[in-house]
N, CA, C and O of each residue as an XYZ file, in Angstrom:
840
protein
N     357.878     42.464     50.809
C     358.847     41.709     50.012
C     358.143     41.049     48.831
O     357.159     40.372     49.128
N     358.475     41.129     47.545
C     358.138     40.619     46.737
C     359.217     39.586     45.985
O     360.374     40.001     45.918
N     358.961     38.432     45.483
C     359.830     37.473     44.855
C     358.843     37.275     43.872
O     357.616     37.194     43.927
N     360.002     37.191     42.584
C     359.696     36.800     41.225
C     360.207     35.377     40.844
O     361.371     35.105     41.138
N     359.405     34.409     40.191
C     360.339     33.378     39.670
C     359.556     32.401     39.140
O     358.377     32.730     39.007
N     359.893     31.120     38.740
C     359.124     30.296     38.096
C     358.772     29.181     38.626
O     359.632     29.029     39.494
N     358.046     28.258     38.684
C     358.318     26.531     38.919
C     357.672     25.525     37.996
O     356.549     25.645     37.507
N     358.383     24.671     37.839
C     357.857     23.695     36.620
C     357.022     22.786     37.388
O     357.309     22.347     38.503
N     355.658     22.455     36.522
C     354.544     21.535     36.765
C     354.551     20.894     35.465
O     354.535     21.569     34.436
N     354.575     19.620     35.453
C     354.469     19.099     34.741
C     355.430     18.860     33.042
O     355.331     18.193     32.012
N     356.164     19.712     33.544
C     357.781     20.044     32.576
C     357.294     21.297     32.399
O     358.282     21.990     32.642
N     356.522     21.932     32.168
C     355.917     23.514     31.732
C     356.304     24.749     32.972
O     355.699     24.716     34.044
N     356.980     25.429     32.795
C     357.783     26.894     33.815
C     356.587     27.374     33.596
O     356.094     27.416     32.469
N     355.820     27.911     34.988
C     354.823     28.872     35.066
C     355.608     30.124     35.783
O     356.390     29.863     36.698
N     355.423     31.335     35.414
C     355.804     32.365     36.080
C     354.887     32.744     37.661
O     353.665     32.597     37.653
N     355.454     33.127     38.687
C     355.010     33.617     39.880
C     355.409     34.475     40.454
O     356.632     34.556     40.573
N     354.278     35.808     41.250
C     354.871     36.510     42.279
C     354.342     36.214     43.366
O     353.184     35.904     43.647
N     355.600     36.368     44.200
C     355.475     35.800     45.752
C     355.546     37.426     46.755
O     356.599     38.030     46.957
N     353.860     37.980     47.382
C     354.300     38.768     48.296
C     353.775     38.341     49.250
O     352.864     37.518     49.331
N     354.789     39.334     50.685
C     354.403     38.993     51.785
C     355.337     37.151     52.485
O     355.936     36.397     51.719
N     355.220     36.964     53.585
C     355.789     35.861     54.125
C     354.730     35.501     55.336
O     353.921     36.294     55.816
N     354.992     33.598     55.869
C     354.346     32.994     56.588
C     353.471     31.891     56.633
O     353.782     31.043     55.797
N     352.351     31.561     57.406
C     352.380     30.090     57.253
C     350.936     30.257     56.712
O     350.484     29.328     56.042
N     350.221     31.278     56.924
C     349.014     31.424     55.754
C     349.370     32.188     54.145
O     349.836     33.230     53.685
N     348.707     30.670     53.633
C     349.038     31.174     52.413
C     348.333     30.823     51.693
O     347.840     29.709     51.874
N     347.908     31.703     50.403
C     346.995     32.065     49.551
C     348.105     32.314     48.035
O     349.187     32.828     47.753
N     346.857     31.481     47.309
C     347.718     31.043     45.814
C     346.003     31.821     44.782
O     344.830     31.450     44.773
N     346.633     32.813     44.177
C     345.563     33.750     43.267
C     345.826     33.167     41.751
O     347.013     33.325     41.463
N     345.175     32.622     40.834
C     344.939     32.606     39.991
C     343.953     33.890     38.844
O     342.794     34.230     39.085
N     344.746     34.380     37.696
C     344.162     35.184     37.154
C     343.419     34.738     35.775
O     343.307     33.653     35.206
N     343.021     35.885     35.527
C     341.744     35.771     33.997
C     342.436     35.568     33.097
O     343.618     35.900     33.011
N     341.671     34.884     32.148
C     342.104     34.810     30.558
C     342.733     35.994     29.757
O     342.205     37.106     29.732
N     343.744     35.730     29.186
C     344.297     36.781     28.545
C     344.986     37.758     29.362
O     345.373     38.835     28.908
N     345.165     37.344     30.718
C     346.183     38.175     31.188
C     347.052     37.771     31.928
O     347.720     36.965     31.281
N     347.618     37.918     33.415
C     348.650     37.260     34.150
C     348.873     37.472     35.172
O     348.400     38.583     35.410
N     349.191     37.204     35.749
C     349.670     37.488     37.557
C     349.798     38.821     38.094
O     349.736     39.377     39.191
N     349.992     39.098     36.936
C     349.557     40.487     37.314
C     348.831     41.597     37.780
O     348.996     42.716     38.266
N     347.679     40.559     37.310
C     345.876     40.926     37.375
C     346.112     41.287     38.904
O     346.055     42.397     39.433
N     346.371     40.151     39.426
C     346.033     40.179     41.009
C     347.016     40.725     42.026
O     346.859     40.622     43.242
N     348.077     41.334     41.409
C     348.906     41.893     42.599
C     348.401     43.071     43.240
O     349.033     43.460     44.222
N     347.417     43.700     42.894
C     346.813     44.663     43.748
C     345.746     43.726     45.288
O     345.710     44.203     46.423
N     345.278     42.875     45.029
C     345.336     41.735     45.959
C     345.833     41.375     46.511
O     345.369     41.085     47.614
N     347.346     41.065     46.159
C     348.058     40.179     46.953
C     349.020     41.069     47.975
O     349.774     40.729     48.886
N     348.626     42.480     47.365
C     349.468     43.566     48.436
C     348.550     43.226     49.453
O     348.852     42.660     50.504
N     347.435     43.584     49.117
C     346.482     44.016     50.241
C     346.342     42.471     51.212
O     345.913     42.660     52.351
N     346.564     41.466     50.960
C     346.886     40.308     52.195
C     347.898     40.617     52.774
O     347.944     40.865     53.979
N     349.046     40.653     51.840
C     349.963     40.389     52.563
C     350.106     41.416     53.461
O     350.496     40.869     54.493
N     350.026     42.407     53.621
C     349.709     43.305     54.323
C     348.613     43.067     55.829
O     348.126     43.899     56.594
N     348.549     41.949     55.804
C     347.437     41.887     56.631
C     348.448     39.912     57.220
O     348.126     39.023     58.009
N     349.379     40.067     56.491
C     349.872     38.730     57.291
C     349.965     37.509     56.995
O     350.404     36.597     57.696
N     349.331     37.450     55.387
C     349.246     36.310     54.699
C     350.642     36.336     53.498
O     351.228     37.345     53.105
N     350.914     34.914     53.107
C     351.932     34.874     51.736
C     351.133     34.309     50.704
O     350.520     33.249     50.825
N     351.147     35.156     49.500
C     350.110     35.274     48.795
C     351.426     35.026     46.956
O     352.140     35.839     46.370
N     351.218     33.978     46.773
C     351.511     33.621     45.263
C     350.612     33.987     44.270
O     349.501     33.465     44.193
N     351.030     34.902     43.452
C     350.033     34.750     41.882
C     350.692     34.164     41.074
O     351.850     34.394     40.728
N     349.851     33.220     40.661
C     350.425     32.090     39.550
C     350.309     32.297     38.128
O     349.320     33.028     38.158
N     350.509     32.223     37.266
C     350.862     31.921     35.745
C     349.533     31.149     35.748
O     349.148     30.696     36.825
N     348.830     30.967     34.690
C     347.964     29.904     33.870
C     348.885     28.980     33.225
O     350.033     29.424     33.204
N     348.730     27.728     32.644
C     349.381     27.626     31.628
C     349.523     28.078     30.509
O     348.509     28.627     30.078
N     350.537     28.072     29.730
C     350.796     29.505     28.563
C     351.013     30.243     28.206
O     351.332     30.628     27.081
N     350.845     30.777     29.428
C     350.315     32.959     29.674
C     352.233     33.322     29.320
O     352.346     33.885     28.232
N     353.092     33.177     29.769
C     354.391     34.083     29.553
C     355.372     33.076     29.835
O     356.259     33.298     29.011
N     355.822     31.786     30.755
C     356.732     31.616     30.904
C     357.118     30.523     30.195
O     358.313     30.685     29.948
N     356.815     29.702     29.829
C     356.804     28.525     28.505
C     355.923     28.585     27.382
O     354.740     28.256     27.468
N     356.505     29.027     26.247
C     355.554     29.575     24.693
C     355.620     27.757     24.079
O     354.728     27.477     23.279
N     356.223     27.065     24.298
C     355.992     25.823     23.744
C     354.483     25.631     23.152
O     353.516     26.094     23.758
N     354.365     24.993     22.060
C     352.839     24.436     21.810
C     352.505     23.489     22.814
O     353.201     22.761     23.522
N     350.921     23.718     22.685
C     349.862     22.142     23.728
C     349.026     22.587     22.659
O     348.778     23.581     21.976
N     348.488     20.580     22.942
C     347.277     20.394     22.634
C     346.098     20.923     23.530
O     346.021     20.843     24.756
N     345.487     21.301     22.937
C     344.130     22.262     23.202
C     342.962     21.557     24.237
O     342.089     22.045     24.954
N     343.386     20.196     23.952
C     342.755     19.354     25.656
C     343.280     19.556     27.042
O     342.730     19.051     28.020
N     344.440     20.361     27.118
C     345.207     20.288     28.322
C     344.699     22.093     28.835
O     345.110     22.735     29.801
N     343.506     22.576     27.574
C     343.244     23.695     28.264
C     341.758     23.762     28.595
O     341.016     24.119     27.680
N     341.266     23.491     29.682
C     339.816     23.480     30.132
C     340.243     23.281     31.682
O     341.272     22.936     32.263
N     339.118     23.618     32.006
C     339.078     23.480     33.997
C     339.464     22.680     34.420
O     340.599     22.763     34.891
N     338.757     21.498     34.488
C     339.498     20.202     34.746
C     341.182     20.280     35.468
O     341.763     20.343     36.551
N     341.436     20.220     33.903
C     342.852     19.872     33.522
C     343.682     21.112     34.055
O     344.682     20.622     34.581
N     343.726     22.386     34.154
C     343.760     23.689     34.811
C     343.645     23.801     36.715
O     344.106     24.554     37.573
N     342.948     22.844     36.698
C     342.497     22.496     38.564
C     343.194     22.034     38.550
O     344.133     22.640     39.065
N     343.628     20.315     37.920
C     344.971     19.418     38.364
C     346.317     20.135     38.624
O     346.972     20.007     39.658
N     346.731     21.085     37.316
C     347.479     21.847     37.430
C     348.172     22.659     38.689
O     349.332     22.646     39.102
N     346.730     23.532     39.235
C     347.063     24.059     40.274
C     347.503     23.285     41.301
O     348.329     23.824     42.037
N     347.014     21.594     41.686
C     347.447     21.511     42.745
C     348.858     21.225     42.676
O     349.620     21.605     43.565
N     349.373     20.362     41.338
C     350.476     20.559     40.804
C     351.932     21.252     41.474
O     353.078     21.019     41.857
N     350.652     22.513     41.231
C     352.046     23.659     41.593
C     351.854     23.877     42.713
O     352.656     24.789     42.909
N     351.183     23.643     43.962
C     351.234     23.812     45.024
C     352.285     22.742     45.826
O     353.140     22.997     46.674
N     351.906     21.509     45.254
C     353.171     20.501     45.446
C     354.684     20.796     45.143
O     355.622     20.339     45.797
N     354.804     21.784     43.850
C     356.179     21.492     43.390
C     356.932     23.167     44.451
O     358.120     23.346     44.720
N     356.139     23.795     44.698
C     355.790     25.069     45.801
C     356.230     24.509     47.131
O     356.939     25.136     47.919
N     355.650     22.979     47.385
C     356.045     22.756     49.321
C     354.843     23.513     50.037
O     354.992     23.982     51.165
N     353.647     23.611     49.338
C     353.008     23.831     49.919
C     351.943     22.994     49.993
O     351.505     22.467     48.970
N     351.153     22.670     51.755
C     350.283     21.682     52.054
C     349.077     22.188     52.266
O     348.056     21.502     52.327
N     349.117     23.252     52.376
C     347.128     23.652     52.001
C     347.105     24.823     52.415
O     347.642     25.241     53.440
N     346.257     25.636     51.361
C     346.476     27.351     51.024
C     345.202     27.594     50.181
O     344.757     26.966     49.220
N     344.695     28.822     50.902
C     343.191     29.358     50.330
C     343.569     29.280     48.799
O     344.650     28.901     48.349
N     342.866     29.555     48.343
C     342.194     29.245     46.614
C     341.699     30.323     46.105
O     340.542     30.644     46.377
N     342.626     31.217     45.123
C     341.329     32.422     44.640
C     341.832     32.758     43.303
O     342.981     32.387     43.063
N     341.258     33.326     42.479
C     341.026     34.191     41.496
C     339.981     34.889     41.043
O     338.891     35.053     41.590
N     340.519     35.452     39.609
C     339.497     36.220     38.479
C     339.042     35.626     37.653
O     339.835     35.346     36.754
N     337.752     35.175     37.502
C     337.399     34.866     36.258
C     337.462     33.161     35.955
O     336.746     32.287     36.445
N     338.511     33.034     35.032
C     338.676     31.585     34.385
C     339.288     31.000     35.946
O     338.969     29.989     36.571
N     340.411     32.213     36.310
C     341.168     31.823     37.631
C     340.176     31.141     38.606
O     340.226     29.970     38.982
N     339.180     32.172     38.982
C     338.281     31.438     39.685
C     337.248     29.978     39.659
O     336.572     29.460     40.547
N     337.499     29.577     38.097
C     337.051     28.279     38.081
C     337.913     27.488     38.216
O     337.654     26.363     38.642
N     338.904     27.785     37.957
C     340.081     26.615     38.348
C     340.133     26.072     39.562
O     340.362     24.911     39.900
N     339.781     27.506     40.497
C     339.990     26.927     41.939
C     339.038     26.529     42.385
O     339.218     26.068     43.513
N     337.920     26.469     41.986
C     336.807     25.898     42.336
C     337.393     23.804     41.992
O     337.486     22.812     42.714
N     337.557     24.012     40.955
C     338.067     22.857     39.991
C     339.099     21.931     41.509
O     338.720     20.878     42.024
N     340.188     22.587     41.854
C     341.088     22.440     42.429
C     340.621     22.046     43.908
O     341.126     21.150     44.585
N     339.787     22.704     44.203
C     339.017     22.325     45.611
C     338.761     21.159     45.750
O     339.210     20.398     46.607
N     337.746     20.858     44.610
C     336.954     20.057     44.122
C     337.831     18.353     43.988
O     337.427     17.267     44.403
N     338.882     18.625     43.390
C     339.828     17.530     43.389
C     340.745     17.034     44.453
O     341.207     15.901     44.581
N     340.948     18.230     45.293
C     341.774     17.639     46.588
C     341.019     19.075     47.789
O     341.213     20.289     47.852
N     340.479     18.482     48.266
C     339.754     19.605     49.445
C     340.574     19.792     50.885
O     340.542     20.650     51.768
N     341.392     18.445     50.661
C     342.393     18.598     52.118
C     343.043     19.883     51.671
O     343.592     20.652     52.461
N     342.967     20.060     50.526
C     344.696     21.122     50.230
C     343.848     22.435     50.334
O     344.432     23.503     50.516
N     342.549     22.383     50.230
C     341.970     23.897     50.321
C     341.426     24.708     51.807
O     340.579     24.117     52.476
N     341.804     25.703     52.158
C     341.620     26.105     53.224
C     340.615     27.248     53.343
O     340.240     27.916     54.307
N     340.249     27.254     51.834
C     339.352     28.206     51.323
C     339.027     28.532     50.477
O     339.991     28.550     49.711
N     337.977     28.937     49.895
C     338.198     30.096     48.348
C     337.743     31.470     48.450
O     336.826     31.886     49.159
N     338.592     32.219     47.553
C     338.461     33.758     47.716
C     338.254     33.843     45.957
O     339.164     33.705     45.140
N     337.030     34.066     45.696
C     336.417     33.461     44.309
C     336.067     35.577     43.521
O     335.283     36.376     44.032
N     336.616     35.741     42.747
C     335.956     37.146     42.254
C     335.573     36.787     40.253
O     336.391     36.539     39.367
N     334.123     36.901     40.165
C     333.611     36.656     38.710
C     333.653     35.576     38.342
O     333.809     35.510     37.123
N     333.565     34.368     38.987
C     333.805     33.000     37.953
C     332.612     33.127     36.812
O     331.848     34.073     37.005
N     332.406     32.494     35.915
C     331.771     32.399     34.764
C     330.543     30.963     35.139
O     330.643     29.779     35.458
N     329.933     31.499     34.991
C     328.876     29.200     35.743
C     327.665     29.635     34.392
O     327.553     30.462     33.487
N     326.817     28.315     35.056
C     325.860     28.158     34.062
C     325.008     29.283     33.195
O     324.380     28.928     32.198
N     325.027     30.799     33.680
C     324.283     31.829     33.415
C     325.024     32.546     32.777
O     324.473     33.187     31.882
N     326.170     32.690     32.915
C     327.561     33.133     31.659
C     328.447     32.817     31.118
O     329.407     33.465     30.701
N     328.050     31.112     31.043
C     328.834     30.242     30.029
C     328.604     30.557     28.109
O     329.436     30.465     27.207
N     327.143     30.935     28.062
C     326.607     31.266     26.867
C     327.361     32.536     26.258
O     327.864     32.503     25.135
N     327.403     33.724     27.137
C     327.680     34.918     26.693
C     329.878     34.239     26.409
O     330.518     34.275     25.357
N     330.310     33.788     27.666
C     331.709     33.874     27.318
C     332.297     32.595     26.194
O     333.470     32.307     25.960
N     331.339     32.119     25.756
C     331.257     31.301     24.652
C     331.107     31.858     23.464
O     332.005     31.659     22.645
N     330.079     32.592     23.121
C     330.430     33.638     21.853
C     331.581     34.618     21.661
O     332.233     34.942     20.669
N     331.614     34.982     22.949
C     332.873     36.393     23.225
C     334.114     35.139     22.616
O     334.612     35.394     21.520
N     334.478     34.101     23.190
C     335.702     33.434     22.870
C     335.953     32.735     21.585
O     337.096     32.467     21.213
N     334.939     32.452     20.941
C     334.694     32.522     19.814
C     334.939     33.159     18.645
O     335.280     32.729     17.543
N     334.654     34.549     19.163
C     335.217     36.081     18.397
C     336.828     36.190     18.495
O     337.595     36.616     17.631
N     337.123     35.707     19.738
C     338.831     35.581     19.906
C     339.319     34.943     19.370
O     340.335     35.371     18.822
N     338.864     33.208     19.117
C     339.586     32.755     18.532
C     339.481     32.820     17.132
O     340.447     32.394     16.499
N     338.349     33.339     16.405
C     338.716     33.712     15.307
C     340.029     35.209     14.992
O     340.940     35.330     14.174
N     339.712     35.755     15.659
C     340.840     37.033     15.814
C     342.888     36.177     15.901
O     343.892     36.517     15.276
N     342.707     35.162     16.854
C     344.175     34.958     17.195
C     344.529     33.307     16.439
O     345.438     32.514     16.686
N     343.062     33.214     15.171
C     343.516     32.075     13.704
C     343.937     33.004     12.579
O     345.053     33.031     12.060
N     342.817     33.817     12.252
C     342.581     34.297     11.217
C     343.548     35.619     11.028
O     344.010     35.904      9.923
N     343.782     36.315     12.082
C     344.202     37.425     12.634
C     345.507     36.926     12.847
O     346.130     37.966     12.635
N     346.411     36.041     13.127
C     347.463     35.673     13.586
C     348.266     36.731     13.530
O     348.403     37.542     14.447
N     348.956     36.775     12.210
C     349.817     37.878     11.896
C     350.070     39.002     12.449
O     351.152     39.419     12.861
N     348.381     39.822     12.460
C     349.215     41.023     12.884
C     349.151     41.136     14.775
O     349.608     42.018     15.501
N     348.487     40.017     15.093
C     348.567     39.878     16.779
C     349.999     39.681     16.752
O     350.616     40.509     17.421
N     350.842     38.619     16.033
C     352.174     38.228     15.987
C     352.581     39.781     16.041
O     352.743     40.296     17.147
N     352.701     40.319     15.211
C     353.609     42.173     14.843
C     353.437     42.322     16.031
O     354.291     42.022     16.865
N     351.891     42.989     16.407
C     352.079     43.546     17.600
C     352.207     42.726     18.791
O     351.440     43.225     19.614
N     352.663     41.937     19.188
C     353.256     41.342     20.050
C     354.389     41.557     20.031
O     354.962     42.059     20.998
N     354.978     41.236     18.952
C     357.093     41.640     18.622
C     356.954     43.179     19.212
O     357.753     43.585     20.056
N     355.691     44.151     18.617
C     356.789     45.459     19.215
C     356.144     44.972     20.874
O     357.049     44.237     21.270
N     355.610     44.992     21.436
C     355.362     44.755     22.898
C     356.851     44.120     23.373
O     357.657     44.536     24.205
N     356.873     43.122     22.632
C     358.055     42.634     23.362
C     359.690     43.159     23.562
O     360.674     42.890     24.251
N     359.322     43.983     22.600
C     360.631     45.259     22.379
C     360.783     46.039     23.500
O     361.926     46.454     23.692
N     359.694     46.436     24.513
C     359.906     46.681     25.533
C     360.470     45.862     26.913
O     360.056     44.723     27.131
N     361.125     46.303     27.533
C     361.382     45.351     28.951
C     360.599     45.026     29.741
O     359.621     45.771     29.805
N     360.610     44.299     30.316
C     359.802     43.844     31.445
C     359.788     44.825     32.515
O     360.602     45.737     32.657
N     358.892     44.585     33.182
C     358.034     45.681     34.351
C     357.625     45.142     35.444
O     357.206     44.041     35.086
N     357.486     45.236     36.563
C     357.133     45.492     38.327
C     356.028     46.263     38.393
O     355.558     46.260     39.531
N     355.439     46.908     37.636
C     354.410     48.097     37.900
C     352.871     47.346     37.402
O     352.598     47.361     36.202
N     352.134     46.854     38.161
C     351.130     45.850     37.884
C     350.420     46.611     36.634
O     350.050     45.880     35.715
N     350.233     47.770     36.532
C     349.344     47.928     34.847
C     349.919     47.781     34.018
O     349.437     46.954     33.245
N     351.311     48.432     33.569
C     352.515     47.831     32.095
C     352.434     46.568     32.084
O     352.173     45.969     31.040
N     352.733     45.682     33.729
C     353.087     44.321     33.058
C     351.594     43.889     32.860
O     351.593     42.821     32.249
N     350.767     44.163     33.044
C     349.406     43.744     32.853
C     349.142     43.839     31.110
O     348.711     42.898     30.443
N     349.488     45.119     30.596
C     349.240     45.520     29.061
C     350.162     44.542     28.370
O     350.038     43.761     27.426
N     351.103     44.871     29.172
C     352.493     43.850     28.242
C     352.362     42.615     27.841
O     352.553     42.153     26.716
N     351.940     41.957     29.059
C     351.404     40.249     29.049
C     350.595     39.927     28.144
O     350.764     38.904     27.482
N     349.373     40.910     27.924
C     348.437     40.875     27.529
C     348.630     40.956     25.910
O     347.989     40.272     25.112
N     349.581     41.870     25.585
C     349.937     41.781     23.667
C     350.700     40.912     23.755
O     350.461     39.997     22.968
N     351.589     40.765     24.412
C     353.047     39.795     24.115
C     352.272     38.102     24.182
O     352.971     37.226     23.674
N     351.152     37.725     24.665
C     350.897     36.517     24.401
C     350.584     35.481     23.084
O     349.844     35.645     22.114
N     351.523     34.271     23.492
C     351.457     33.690     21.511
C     349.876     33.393     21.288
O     348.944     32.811     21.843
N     350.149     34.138     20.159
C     349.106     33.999     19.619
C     348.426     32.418     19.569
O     347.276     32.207     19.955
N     349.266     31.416     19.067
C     348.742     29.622     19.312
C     348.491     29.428     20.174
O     347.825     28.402     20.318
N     348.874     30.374     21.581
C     348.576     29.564     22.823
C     347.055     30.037     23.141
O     346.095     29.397     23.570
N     347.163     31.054     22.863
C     346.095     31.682     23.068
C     344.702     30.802     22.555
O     343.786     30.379     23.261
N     344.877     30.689     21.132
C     343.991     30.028     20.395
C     343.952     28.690     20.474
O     343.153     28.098     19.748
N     344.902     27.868     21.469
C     344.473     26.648     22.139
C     343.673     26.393     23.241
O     342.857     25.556     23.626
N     344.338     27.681     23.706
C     343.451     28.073     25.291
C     341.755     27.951     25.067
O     340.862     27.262     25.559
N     341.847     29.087     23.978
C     340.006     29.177     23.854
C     339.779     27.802     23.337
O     339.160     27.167     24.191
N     340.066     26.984     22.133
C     339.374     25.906     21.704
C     339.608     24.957     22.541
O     338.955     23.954     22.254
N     340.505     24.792     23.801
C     339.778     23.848     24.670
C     338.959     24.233     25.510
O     338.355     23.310     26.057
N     338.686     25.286     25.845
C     337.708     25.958     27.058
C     336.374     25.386     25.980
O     335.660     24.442     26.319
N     336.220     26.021     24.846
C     335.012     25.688     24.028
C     334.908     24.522     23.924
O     333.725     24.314     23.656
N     335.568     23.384     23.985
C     335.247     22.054     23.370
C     334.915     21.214     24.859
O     333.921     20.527     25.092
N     336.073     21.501     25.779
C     336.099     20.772     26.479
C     335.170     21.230     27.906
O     334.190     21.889     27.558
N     335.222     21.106     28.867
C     334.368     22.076     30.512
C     335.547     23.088     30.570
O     336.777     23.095     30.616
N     334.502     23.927     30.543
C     334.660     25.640     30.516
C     334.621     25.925     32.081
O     335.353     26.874     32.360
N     334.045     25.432     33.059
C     333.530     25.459     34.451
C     332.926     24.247     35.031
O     332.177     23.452     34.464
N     333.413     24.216     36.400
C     332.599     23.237     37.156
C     331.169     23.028     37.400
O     330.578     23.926     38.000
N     330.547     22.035     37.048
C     329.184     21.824     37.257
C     328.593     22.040     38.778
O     329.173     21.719     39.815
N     327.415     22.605     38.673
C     327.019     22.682     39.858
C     327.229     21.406     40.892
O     327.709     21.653     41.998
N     326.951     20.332     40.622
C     326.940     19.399     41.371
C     328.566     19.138     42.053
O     328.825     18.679     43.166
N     329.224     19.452     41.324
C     330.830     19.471     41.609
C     331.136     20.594     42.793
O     331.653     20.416     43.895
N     330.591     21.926     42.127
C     330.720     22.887     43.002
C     329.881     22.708     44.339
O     330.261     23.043     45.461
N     328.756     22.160     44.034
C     328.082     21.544     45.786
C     328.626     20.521     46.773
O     328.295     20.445     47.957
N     329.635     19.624     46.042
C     330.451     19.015     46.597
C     331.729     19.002     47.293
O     332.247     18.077     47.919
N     332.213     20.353     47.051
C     332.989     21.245     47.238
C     333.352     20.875     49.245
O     332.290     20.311     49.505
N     333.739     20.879     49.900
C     333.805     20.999     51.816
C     335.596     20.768     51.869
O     336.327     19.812     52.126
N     335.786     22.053     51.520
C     337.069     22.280     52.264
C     337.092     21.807     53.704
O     336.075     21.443     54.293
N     338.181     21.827     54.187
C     337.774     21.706     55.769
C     338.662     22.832     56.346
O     339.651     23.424     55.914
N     337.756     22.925     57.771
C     337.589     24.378     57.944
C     339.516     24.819     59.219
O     339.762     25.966     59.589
């Protein structure tokens, strides 16, 4: 069973898919520049095994294009978030995972309320040894989605000319052009300005309970 739908954190609609049903449950956060989508090849494979497995929206990514200020996008503030939506969800404590940025969040999220974590299921986070490299790479982006606006804007309009999709690679491509371009380029200049990732000492502090 799969369910599609949204929930507001903080006034902001994040988009979610819900597969699988029950009282273990696992909330996937995905990578930059893409969407819930990333991880539904994941969330088959739990639920399949007995778990209810949410992939969440980032903030930004597709279901509220509204502008933010560019402080409300870094880990930190991204961790609060998640637990956020686990509250506005009815849910009281559920493993922790993603890709990438996803995966620092939940590190982030642990980190801030550990009663609520029952785990992490962590794939690529970015830490002290590839903060350098995804700092130049985002850099290059956000010059691409300032300078570049325009024709990311075009091709986003025709992306969006298409319908929406169920088939995790379309909606994966789709998400991926159709995103506003401002959000985008808030996203990166707070990751750059503000914590990009949890400090080690944060992450050693980390004790879910078991």
């Amino acid at each position: 069973m799969i369910v599609g739908t949204t929930v507001t954190v903080d006034g902001h609609r994040l988009a979610y898919r819900q597969f699988g049903s029950g009282d273990r449950v696992v909330v996937l956060s995905h990578a930059f520049l893409t969407s819930h989508y990333l991880e539904h090849a994941w969330a088959k494979e739990l639920a399949e095994r007995g778990f209810r497995v949410i992939c969440l929206d980032l903030l930004g990514t597709t279901a509220d294009e509204r502008p933010l200020e560019p402080d409300r996008y870094n880990s930190q503030a991204l961790g609060r978030q998640l637990i956020g939506a686990l509250d506005a969800l009815g849910i009281e404590r559920a493993v922790l995972g993603g890709t990438s940025v996803g995966a620092n969040i939940s590190v982030e999220a642990a980190a801030l309320a550990p009663e609520r974590v029952a785990g992490l299921l962590l794939e690529g986070p970015f830490l002290e040894h590839g903060i350098g490299v995804a700092g130049y790479l985002w850099s290059a982006g956000l010059t691409v989605f300032t300078l570049g606006r325009p024709l990311v804007w075009l091709v986003g309009a025709v992306a969006r000319s298409f319908p929406e999709t169920e088939q995790p690679t379309l909606g994966l491509i789709r998400s991926f052009l159709t995103a506003p371009p401002s959000r985008s380029a808030a996203f990166m200049k707070g990751m750059l300005v503000g914590r990009m990732a949890p400090p080690r000492a944060v992450r050693r502090a980390v004790d879910a309970p078991p």
